[in-house]
JSON list of C-alpha atoms in Angstrom, two decimals:
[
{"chain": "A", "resi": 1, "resn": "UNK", "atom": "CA", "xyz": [101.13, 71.01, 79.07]},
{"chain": "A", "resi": 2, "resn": "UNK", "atom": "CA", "xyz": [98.06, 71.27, 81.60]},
{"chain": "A", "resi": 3, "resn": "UNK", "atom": "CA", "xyz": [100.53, 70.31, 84.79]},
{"chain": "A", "resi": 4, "resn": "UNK", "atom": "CA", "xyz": [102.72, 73.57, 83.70]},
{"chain": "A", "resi": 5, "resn": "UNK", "atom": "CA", "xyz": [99.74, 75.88, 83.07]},
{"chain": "A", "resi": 6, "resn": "UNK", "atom": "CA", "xyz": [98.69, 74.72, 85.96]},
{"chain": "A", "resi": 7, "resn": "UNK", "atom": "CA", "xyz": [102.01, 75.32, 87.62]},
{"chain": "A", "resi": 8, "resn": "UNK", "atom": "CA", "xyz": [102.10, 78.99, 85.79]},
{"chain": "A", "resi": 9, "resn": "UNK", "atom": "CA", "xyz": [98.41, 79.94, 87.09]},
{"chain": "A", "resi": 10, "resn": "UNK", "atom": "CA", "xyz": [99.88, 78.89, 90.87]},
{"chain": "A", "resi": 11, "resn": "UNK", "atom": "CA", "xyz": [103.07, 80.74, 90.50]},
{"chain": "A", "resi": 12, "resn": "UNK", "atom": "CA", "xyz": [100.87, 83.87, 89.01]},
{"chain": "A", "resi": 13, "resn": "UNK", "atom": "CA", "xyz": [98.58, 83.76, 92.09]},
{"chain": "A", "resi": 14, "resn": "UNK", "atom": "CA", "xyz": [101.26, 83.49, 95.16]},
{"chain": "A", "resi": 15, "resn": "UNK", "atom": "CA", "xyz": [104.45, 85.61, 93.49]},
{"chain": "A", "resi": 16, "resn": "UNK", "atom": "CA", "xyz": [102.28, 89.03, 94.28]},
{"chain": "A", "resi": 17, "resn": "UNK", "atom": "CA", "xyz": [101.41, 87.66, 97.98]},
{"chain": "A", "resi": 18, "resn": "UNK", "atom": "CA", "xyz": [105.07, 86.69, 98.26]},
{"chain": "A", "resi": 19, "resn": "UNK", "atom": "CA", "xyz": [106.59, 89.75, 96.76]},
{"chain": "A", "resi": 20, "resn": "UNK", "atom": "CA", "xyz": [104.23, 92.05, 99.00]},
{"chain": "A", "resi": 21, "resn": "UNK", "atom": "CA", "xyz": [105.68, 90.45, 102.09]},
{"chain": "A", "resi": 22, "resn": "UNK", "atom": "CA", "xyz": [109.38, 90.51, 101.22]},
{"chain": "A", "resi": 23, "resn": "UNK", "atom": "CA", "xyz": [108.62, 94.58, 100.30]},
{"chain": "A", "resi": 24, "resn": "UNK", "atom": "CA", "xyz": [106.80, 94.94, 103.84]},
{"chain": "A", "resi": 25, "resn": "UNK", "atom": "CA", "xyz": [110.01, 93.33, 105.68]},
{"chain": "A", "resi": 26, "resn": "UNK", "atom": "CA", "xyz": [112.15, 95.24, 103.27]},
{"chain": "A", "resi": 27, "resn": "UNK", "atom": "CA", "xyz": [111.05, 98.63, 103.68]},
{"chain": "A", "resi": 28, "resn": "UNK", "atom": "CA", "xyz": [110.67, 98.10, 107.68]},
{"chain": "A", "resi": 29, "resn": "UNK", "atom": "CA", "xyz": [114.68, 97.43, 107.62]},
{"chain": "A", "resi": 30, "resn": "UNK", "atom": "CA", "xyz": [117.15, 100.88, 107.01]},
{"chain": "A", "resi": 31, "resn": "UNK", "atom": "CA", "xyz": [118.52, 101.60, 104.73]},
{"chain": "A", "resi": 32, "resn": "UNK", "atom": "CA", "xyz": [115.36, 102.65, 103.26]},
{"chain": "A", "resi": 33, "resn": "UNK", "atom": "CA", "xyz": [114.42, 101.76, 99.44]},
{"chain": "A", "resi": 34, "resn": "UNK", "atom": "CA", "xyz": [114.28, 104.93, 97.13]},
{"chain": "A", "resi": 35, "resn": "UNK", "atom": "CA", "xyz": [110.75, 105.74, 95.77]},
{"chain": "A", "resi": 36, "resn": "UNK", "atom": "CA", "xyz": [111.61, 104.60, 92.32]},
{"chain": "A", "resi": 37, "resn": "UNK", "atom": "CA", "xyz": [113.10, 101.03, 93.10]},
{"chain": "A", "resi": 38, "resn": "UNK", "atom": "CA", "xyz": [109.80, 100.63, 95.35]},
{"chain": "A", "resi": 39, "resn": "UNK", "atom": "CA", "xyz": [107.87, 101.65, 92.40]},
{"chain": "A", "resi": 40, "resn": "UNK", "atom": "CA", "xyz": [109.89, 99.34, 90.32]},
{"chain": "A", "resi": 41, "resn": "UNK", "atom": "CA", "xyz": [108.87, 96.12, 92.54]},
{"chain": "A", "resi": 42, "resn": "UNK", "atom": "CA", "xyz": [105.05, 97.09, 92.69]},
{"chain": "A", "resi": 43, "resn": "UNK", "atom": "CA", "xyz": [105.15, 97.35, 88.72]},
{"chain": "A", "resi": 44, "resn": "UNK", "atom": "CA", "xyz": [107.03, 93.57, 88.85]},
{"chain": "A", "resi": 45, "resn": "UNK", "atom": "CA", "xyz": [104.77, 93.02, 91.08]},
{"chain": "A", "resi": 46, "resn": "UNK", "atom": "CA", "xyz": [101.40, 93.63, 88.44]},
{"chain": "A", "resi": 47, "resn": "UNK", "atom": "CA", "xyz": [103.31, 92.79, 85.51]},
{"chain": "A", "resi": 48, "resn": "UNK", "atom": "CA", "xyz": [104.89, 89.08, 86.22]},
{"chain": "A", "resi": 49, "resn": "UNK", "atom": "CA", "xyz": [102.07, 87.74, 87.84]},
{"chain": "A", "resi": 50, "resn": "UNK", "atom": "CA", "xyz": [99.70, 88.68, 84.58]},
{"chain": "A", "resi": 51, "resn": "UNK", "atom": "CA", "xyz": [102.20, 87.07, 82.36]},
{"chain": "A", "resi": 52, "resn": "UNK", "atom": "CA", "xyz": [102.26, 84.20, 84.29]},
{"chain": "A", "resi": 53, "resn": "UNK", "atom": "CA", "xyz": [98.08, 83.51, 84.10]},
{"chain": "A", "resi": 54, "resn": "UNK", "atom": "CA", "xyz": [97.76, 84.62, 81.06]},
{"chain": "A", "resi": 55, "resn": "UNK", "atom": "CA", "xyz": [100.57, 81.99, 79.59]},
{"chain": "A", "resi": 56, "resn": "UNK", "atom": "CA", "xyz": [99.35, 79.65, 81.96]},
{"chain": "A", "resi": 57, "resn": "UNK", "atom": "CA", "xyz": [95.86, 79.72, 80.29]},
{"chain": "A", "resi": 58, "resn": "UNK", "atom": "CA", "xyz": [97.13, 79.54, 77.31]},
{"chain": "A", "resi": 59, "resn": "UNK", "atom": "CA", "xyz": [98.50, 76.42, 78.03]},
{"chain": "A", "resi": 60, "resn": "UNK", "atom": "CA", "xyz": [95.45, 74.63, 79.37]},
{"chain": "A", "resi": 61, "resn": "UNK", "atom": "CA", "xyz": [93.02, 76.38, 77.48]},
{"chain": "A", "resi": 62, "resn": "UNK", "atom": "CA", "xyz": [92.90, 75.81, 73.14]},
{"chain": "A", "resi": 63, "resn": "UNK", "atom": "CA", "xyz": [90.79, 78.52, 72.88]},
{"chain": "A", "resi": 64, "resn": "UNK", "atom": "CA", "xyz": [92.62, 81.36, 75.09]},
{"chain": "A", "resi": 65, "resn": "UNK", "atom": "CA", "xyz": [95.67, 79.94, 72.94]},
{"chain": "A", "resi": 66, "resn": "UNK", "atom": "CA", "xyz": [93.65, 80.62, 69.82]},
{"chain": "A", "resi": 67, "resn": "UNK", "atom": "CA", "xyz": [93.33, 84.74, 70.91]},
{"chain": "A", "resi": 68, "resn": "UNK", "atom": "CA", "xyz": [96.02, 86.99, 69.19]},
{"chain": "A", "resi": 69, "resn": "UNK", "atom": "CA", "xyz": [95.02, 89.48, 71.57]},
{"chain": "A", "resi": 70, "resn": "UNK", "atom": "CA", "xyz": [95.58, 87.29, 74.96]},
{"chain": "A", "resi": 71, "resn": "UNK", "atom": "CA", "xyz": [98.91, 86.01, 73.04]},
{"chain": "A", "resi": 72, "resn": "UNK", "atom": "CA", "xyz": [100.33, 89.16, 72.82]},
{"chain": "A", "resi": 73, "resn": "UNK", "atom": "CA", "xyz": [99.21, 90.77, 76.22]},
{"chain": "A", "resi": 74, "resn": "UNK", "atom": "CA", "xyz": [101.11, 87.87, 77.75]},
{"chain": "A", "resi": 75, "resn": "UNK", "atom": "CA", "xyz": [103.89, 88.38, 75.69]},
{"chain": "A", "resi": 76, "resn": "UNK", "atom": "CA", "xyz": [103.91, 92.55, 76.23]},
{"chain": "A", "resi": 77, "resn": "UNK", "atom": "CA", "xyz": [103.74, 91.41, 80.10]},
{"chain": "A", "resi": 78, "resn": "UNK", "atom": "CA", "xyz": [106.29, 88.80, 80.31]},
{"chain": "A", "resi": 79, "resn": "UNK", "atom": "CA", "xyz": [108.70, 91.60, 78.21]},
{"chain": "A", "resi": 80, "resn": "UNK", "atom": "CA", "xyz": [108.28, 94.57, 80.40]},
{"chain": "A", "resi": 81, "resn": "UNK", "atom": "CA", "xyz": [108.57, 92.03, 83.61]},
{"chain": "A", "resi": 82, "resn": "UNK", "atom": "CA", "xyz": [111.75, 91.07, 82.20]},
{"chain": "A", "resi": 83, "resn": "UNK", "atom": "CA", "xyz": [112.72, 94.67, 81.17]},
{"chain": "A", "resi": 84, "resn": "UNK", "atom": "CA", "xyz": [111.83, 95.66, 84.96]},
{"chain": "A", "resi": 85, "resn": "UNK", "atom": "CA", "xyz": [114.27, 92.82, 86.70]},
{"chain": "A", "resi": 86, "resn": "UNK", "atom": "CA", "xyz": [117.12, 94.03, 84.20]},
{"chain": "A", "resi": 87, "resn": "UNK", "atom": "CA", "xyz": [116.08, 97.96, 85.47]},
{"chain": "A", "resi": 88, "resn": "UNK", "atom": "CA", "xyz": [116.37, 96.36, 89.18]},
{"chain": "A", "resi": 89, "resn": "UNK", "atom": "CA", "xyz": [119.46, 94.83, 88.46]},
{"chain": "A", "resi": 90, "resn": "UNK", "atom": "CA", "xyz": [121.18, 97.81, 86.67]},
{"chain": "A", "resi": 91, "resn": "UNK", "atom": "CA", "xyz": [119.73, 99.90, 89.92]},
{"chain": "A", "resi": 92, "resn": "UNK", "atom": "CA", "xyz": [121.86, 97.45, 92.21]},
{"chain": "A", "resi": 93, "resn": "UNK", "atom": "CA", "xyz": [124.62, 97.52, 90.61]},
{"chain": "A", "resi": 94, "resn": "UNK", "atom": "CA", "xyz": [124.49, 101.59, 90.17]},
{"chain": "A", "resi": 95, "resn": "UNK", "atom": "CA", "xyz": [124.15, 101.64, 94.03]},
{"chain": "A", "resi": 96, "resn": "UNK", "atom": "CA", "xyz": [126.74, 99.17, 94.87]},
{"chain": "A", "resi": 97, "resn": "UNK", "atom": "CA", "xyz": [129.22, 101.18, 93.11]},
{"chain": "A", "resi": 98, "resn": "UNK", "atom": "CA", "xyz": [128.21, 104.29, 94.20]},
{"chain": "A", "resi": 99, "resn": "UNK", "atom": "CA", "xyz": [127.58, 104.35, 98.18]},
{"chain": "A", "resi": 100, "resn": "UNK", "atom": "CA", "xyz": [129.10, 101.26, 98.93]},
{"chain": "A", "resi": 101, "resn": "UNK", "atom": "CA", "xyz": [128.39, 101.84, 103.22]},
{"chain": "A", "resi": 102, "resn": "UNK", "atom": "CA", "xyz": [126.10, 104.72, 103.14]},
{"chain": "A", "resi": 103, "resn": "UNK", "atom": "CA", "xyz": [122.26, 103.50, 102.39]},
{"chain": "A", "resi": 104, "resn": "UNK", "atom": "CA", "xyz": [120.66, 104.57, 99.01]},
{"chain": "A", "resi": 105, "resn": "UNK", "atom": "CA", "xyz": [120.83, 108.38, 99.45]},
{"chain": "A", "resi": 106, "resn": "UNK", "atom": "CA", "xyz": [124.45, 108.21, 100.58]},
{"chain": "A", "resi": 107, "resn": "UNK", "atom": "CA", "xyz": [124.00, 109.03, 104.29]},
{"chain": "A", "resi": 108, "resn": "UNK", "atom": "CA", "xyz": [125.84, 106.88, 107.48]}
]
């Protein structure tokens, strides 16, 4: 159990670095991102990672395990992460459907 908290604390630490790259490349490339899928990413982007630490110290630590409170702020983060990937998902699909060679606003 103390190799995956471990391996949760790591992933918490580099998915934000990772994720803030991919954005920068993304949003250098047309067609541009629309304000509210770029908001969705940056609130992935604070929500996964503190799921991941905070279920991560759970795991190595008894006493962090022991804490209703840290229990169920990892849980409410790991949730609205997983909310926010289905909301990114639905997004896609709503914009593959609807401007299928146009970028995000519709325009050639």
């Amino acid at each position: 159990m103390i190799v995956a908290g471990i391996l949760l604390l790591a992933a918490g630490v580099l998915f934000p670095l990772a994720l803030l790259i991919w954005l920068s490349n993304r949003l250098g490339r047309p067609p541009a991102l629309a304000p509210r899928r770029v908001g969705m990413w940056l609130a992935l982007n604070f929500l996964l990672p503190v799921g991941l630490v905070l279920w991560g110290l759970r795991l190595i630590s008894p006493r962090v395990a022991a804490s209703a409170a840290l229990q169920s702020a990892a849980t409410a983060a790991l949730l609205a992460a997983a909310l926010l990937v289905l909301g990114l998902a639905a997004e896609a699909l709503r914009h593959r459907r609807a401007a299928p060679q146009g970028d995000e606003h519709g325009r050639r």
